[in-house]
């Protein structure tokens, strides 16, 4: 009898659990109902660690901060030209050295603190302070007083003393809404930089507890972060106190974090749980052939350049420009790109993205065409390739890139008969920074702000043998200085184009491909525009229909 | 019993220290050979030596021993042990508290393991028992064949097929049939949902459990076959005990000892499966976190997590040993 009772109780228990699971409804936080808040469902990668503006440097935190904070300028979604947003005006002096920034009145942070000159000065000082070790620190190198804020190091790279001061001497608060910035040298493009994440203002409450602010930002933008379960999901809700006009109609944004980024979100997109996504390589073709999906697709060339560099600091045939030309003309860019990575790239024939930023033009690279005949001639002029040696091609541990670089190696071997070996180095960045390669290696540049200067200035190594490629050109660096001092931005852009021409002439690196951004979106979205610069959907522009 | 447990715990602490030291040495050598992870912070940017130094300091990588190949870096290791002793598990490379990461990731992995364990036991006990009871029948052959098939089918194939082929239509169907605000759509959600952790971990857990269940089915079958022929079973039957009583108390219980052993042993192996399951189903769990930590030379995080995992494994082993004593009266630890 006792056994029977136990069994009946157990059966009843199981039945009860099953019924509970089936009948009671889960608390749906995603606003699925018609009357609830309208939430945009999108994705970010799981490794986002911070939302502190001065420390944010990845695609993910930049796209989140773009709706949580407002910068002095924002960029036109079509042309990437900057226009004043939080700034009333940004005026340089005649030499482009002293800049006066006036801020719109009556703006507030989400905690009620004023967004004023002080808010910008405190943010910039904190990020520029080398002792804090923040990602965007290097942006402030152009403001006077930066050097005094950096720690001193000994020959082995150990810190021996902290920076002497905590404030940029080049920042002066003229009145609550006016900030004067003195640069170390003229720079006509300064205003263009000011929309970058690192230049956002921060509230005093944020600096009082930076750690808290890194996960619960106190922004001045249209959305407020309400909950972040780090590495799992992030929610931002519309901030009622927002007074500027660039804000969308929907009520909240919910980001699901994915371990392997966008493509792992595809199944959720297809299941109707996400509004934006792109398929993994294996499913690209079937997505493309789906007529219904094709209507909900946007694409645009991206601004990130993948290019090849050589170890100019070691002896080798690559120190001869003819050899570099030979390699460049031996690479079948079109063929490689159309057959790999679902064609999500564009062949590159310039160092600055054409159309994506002011001053970017296609075709500045004369030797970026596939021409096997000319390539073999150039190799002959360079004296050929040493018998029995292999060309080492180094890159980081990334499967998609390995495919591309295998194809590059094959293309070079086929045309020039140069055998190659791939050197897949998990610590690629370190080795490259320490000039540890011997041969050819991958490079990638994702620009920080839309100006052609940003694609060029990092080639200025300062002395022969320095930098990633051991390349130095006095003429090139003089041209950069001249461009920075130009009286207007337009003239400056033109001079930077001349600097690009010097690069094209001396040919230290070989442009390979431009990134390519594309996304599919759900039926309820409209006006999905990709940022020509970052490639991310501009969340502020998206319209979400209800019901 | 008490003394036995104390001895095992002491052994465990020793093992733990040894594991930690070994891991510390391995990750240290990795940093020394591969160069400082601080450089990865800047990616494609050209960082000045000063910036690198500041970042190293910020993330506690500034001890000069990390630059000297072959230096065991015992200083930072002892310092870390001291921190652990005070209950401070330090931070990862980007300054996030290891304890926060574990607090977020461990419950998800535990949920997964919970479902896996139930699947193992349920499938193993039910199918194994049926196969043993009807030895030589079509059912027995069918079950044995199934267990071989399960073994031959890698878990990631199972998961990929499920996620990309089965889950999407099932999820949509469930939404249409039961409504968006009901549980079934969550069971078949293609990815984990942090707001509904149990509902979205059930199917991935069952699939991972299914993949590991073959060993259990065979173990249970073998154990019970032996028991059916045992003297004690014959004695019980000849006493006139009901067949059900004989099976439950003398066959099933006796055959449980190897099953419990296998649970303990497979536990560690399941973590490997968890890396795949967590990665594919986007579950933020210990497997995935550890995988990334190793890839990024994140010494603090690797040590913190492995220490915790080693501790848990040791505890599971001790629990298994104690379970022996409970299941088999002949085993006593005095």
Short mmCIF file of C-alpha atoms in Angstrom, two decimals, chain A residues 3 7 18 20-30 32-33 46-50 55 130-139 146 150-153 156-159 162 211 227 229-233 254 256-260 263-273 280 283 397 425-434 442-448 454 458 467-468, chain B residues 30 33-59 61-64 67-68 92 94-97 100-101 104-105 108 163-165 167-169 171-172 175 178 180-196 244-245 248-249 278-285 288-289 292 295-298:
data_model
loop_
_atom_site.label_atom_id
_atom_site.label_comp_id
_atom_site.label_asym_id
_atom_site.label_seq_id
_atom_site.Cartn_x
_atom_site.Cartn_y
_atom_site.Cartn_z
CA UNK A 3 4.46 1.70 -2.38
CA UNK A 7 3.87 5.92 -6.83
CA UNK A 18 4.38 19.20 -16.55
CA UNK A 20 2.93 24.10 -14.69
CA UNK A 21 5.55 24.15 -17.40
CA UNK A 22 2.98 23.97 -20.16
CA UNK A 23 0.36 26.35 -18.86
CA UNK A 24 1.90 29.23 -16.95
CA UNK A 25 3.34 31.81 -19.27
CA UNK A 26 6.93 33.02 -19.05
CA UNK A 27 7.42 36.67 -18.21
CA UNK A 28 8.17 38.02 -21.63
CA UNK A 29 10.61 40.87 -21.32
CA UNK A 30 11.01 41.28 -25.02
CA UNK A 32 6.25 40.77 -27.93
CA UNK A 33 2.74 42.02 -27.24
CA UNK A 46 30.27 38.51 -26.09
CA UNK A 47 33.69 39.97 -25.35
CA UNK A 48 32.54 43.55 -24.82
CA UNK A 49 34.13 44.49 -21.51
CA UNK A 50 33.42 48.17 -20.99
CA UNK A 55 38.07 52.87 -23.12
CA UNK A 130 48.52 57.85 -19.33
CA UNK A 131 48.46 56.44 -15.80
CA UNK A 132 44.89 55.23 -16.38
CA UNK A 133 45.94 53.06 -19.35
CA UNK A 134 42.77 53.65 -21.38
CA UNK A 135 42.30 52.56 -24.98
CA UNK A 136 41.60 55.99 -26.50
CA UNK A 137 44.52 57.66 -24.76
CA UNK A 138 46.49 58.11 -27.97
CA UNK A 139 43.84 60.37 -29.52
CA UNK A 146 49.65 65.35 -23.23
CA UNK A 150 52.27 60.12 -19.51
CA UNK A 151 54.27 57.86 -17.22
CA UNK A 152 58.00 57.47 -17.79
CA UNK A 153 59.39 54.05 -18.62
CA UNK A 156 62.69 47.44 -20.58
CA UNK A 157 59.27 49.04 -20.70
CA UNK A 158 58.69 49.21 -16.96
CA UNK A 159 57.09 52.30 -15.47
CA UNK A 162 53.79 58.39 -13.04
CA UNK A 211 34.24 50.89 -12.58
CA UNK A 227 20.48 46.38 -17.40
CA UNK A 229 24.17 41.01 -17.69
CA UNK A 230 27.70 41.09 -18.97
CA UNK A 231 28.44 38.57 -21.74
CA UNK A 232 24.75 37.66 -21.99
CA UNK A 233 22.51 40.60 -22.75
CA UNK A 254 17.89 44.73 -26.47
CA UNK A 256 21.86 39.61 -27.16
CA UNK A 257 25.56 38.83 -26.80
CA UNK A 258 26.98 36.07 -29.00
CA UNK A 259 30.22 34.22 -28.41
CA UNK A 260 31.16 34.17 -32.07
CA UNK A 263 26.78 34.85 -37.72
CA UNK A 264 25.86 32.79 -34.66
CA UNK A 265 22.79 35.00 -34.27
CA UNK A 266 21.39 33.86 -37.63
CA UNK A 267 19.30 30.99 -36.26
CA UNK A 268 17.64 33.39 -33.83
CA UNK A 269 16.97 35.83 -36.65
CA UNK A 270 15.31 33.09 -38.67
CA UNK A 271 13.30 32.05 -35.65
CA UNK A 272 11.98 35.60 -35.46
CA UNK A 273 13.75 36.53 -32.23
CA UNK A 280 27.24 32.16 -41.52
CA UNK A 283 23.97 29.78 -45.38
CA UNK A 397 44.87 32.88 -35.91
CA UNK A 425 50.81 33.23 -35.21
CA UNK A 426 48.31 33.43 -32.33
CA UNK A 427 50.26 36.40 -30.98
CA UNK A 428 50.38 38.13 -34.30
CA UNK A 429 49.91 41.68 -32.99
CA UNK A 430 52.72 41.41 -30.49
CA UNK A 431 55.15 39.84 -32.93
CA UNK A 432 54.35 42.44 -35.56
CA UNK A 433 54.74 45.34 -33.10
CA UNK A 434 58.11 43.92 -32.05
CA UNK A 442 48.84 40.78 -42.95
CA UNK A 443 47.77 44.23 -41.84
CA UNK A 444 44.35 45.60 -41.20
CA UNK A 445 43.19 49.14 -40.58
CA UNK A 446 39.89 50.19 -39.22
CA UNK A 447 39.74 54.00 -39.20
CA UNK A 448 38.74 55.95 -36.10
CA UNK A 454 43.39 58.73 -40.48
CA UNK A 458 50.24 55.93 -38.90
CA UNK A 467 57.20 51.15 -37.32
CA UNK A 468 55.57 47.90 -38.44
CA UNK B 30 52.93 31.15 -22.95
CA UNK B 33 57.13 33.14 -25.45
CA UNK B 34 54.24 34.83 -27.16
CA UNK B 35 54.75 38.30 -25.85
CA UNK B 36 52.63 40.35 -23.59
CA UNK B 37 48.83 40.14 -23.91
CA UNK B 38 48.74 43.90 -23.28
CA UNK B 39 49.64 44.36 -26.95
CA UNK B 40 46.44 42.59 -27.99
CA UNK B 41 44.53 45.36 -26.19
CA UNK B 42 45.55 47.73 -28.97
CA UNK B 43 44.96 45.38 -31.86
CA UNK B 44 45.99 47.08 -35.07
CA UNK B 45 46.94 50.33 -33.36
CA UNK B 46 50.58 51.14 -32.93
CA UNK B 47 50.90 51.63 -29.19
CA UNK B 48 53.82 53.56 -27.75
CA UNK B 49 56.00 51.83 -25.13
CA UNK B 50 54.50 54.15 -22.52
CA UNK B 51 50.96 53.18 -23.43
CA UNK B 52 51.90 49.51 -23.32
CA UNK B 53 53.50 49.97 -19.93
CA UNK B 54 50.41 51.76 -18.59
CA UNK B 55 48.13 48.99 -19.84
CA UNK B 56 50.43 46.32 -18.39
CA UNK B 57 50.25 48.05 -15.05
CA UNK B 58 46.49 48.39 -15.25
CA UNK B 59 46.05 44.66 -15.85
CA UNK B 61 51.14 42.23 -16.14
CA UNK B 62 53.91 44.61 -15.21
CA UNK B 63 56.06 42.14 -13.25
CA UNK B 64 59.38 42.02 -15.16
CA UNK B 67 59.50 39.29 -20.00
CA UNK B 68 62.17 36.76 -18.93
CA UNK B 92 40.58 38.88 -15.87
CA UNK B 94 40.30 43.47 -18.75
CA UNK B 95 39.75 44.09 -15.05
CA UNK B 96 36.49 42.19 -14.66
CA UNK B 97 36.22 40.25 -11.37
CA UNK B 100 31.61 37.90 -11.17
CA UNK B 101 32.38 35.98 -14.34
CA UNK B 104 27.35 34.54 -14.19
CA UNK B 105 28.72 31.52 -16.08
CA UNK B 108 24.35 28.11 -16.70
CA UNK B 163 20.06 24.40 -34.26
CA UNK B 164 20.01 25.16 -37.95
CA UNK B 165 17.54 22.62 -39.28
CA UNK B 167 14.97 24.40 -33.99
CA UNK B 168 13.86 27.25 -36.26
CA UNK B 169 10.71 25.57 -37.66
CA UNK B 171 10.23 27.36 -32.56
CA UNK B 172 7.98 29.03 -35.12
CA UNK B 175 4.87 30.11 -31.29
CA UNK B 178 0.91 27.85 -28.14
CA UNK B 180 4.38 33.78 -27.97
CA UNK B 181 3.85 34.07 -24.25
CA UNK B 182 3.94 30.36 -23.53
CA UNK B 183 6.77 28.02 -22.59
CA UNK B 184 7.07 25.74 -25.65
CA UNK B 185 8.62 28.40 -27.95
CA UNK B 186 11.35 28.87 -25.35
CA UNK B 187 12.14 25.17 -25.21
CA UNK B 188 12.92 25.26 -28.92
CA UNK B 189 14.67 28.63 -29.03
CA UNK B 190 17.79 28.23 -31.22
CA UNK B 191 19.93 30.05 -28.66
CA UNK B 192 20.13 30.31 -24.93
CA UNK B 193 18.10 33.10 -23.36
CA UNK B 194 19.52 34.55 -20.14
CA UNK B 195 16.03 35.60 -19.03
CA UNK B 196 14.68 32.06 -19.32
CA UNK B 244 9.64 -6.53 -8.85
CA UNK B 245 11.25 -6.50 -5.41
CA UNK B 248 14.55 -3.09 -7.74
CA UNK B 249 16.45 -4.06 -4.59
CA UNK B 278 27.84 26.25 -24.96
CA UNK B 279 29.58 27.64 -28.00
CA UNK B 280 26.97 26.40 -30.47
CA UNK B 281 23.91 27.23 -28.42
CA UNK B 282 25.36 30.51 -27.18
CA UNK B 283 25.16 29.51 -23.51
CA UNK B 284 27.42 31.73 -21.43
CA UNK B 285 29.03 29.01 -19.34
CA UNK B 288 33.19 28.77 -23.22
CA UNK B 289 34.75 31.19 -20.75
CA UNK B 292 38.38 32.05 -24.52
CA UNK B 295 43.08 31.59 -26.19
CA UNK B 296 43.79 35.05 -24.77
CA UNK B 297 46.60 34.03 -22.38
CA UNK B 298 44.38 35.30 -19.59
#
